[in-house]
Amino acid sequence: SGKFLRVSCTDCGHETILFDRASTSISCSICGSTLAIPAGGKANFVGSTVVDVPNEGDNRMSEAEEIWPEEG
């Protein structure tokens, strides 16, 4: 089964959460560069720094929030 990943754009550094089995091309919402390309199964990620993101309700979420604090 698939999982959600945090992907950082190589061009502008914006982070977003994507499904690892994306079936369409995914572009950065800030600069428009391609982050993921479908590959018939798991997507090919062309962004940098791909990190697993815990599922909702997972006890590790508070640990993830400490690592990636909200911006702003």
mmCIF file of N, CA, C and O in Angstrom, residues 55 57-63:
data_model
loop_
_atom_site.group_PDB
_atom_site.id
_atom_site.type_symbol
_atom_site.label_atom_id
_atom_site.label_comp_id
_atom_site.label_asym_id
_atom_site.label_seq_id
_atom_site.Cartn_x
_atom_site.Cartn_y
_atom_site.Cartn_z
ATOM 1 N N ASN A 55 0.922 8.629 9.497
ATOM 2 C CA ASN A 55 -0.507 8.625 9.221
ATOM 3 C C ASN A 55 -1.275 9.362 10.303
ATOM 4 O O ASN A 55 -0.807 9.486 11.431
ATOM 5 N N GLY A 57 -3.491 10.146 13.330
ATOM 6 C CA GLY A 57 -3.730 9.365 14.539
ATOM 7 C C GLY A 57 -2.490 8.636 15.034
ATOM 8 O O GLY A 57 -2.513 8.012 16.077
ATOM 9 N N ASP A 58 -1.416 8.703 14.296
ATOM 10 C CA ASP A 58 -0.175 8.059 14.684
ATOM 11 C C ASP A 58 0.462 8.856 15.828
ATOM 12 O O ASP A 58 0.533 10.069 15.770
ATOM 13 N N ASN A 59 0.943 8.176 16.853
ATOM 14 C CA ASN A 59 1.540 8.844 18.011
ATOM 15 C C ASN A 59 2.807 9.605 17.662
ATOM 16 O O ASN A 59 3.231 10.473 18.397
ATOM 17 N N ARG A 60 3.430 9.291 16.530
ATOM 18 C CA ARG A 60 4.663 9.967 16.144
ATOM 19 C C ARG A 60 4.409 11.356 15.573
ATOM 20 O O ARG A 60 5.336 12.086 15.309
ATOM 21 N N MET A 61 3.145 11.765 15.381
ATOM 22 C CA MET A 61 2.858 13.061 14.763
ATOM 23 C C MET A 61 3.461 14.199 15.573
ATOM 24 O O MET A 61 4.021 15.123 15.006
ATOM 25 N N SER A 62 3.397 14.143 16.893
ATOM 26 C CA SER A 62 3.970 15.225 17.685
ATOM 27 C C SER A 62 5.481 15.306 17.479
ATOM 28 O O SER A 62 6.046 16.383 17.442
ATOM 29 N N GLU A 63 6.149 14.157 17.317
ATOM 30 C CA GLU A 63 7.571 14.146 17.039
ATOM 31 C C GLU A 63 7.843 14.787 15.674
ATOM 32 O O GLU A 63 8.768 15.580 15.531
#
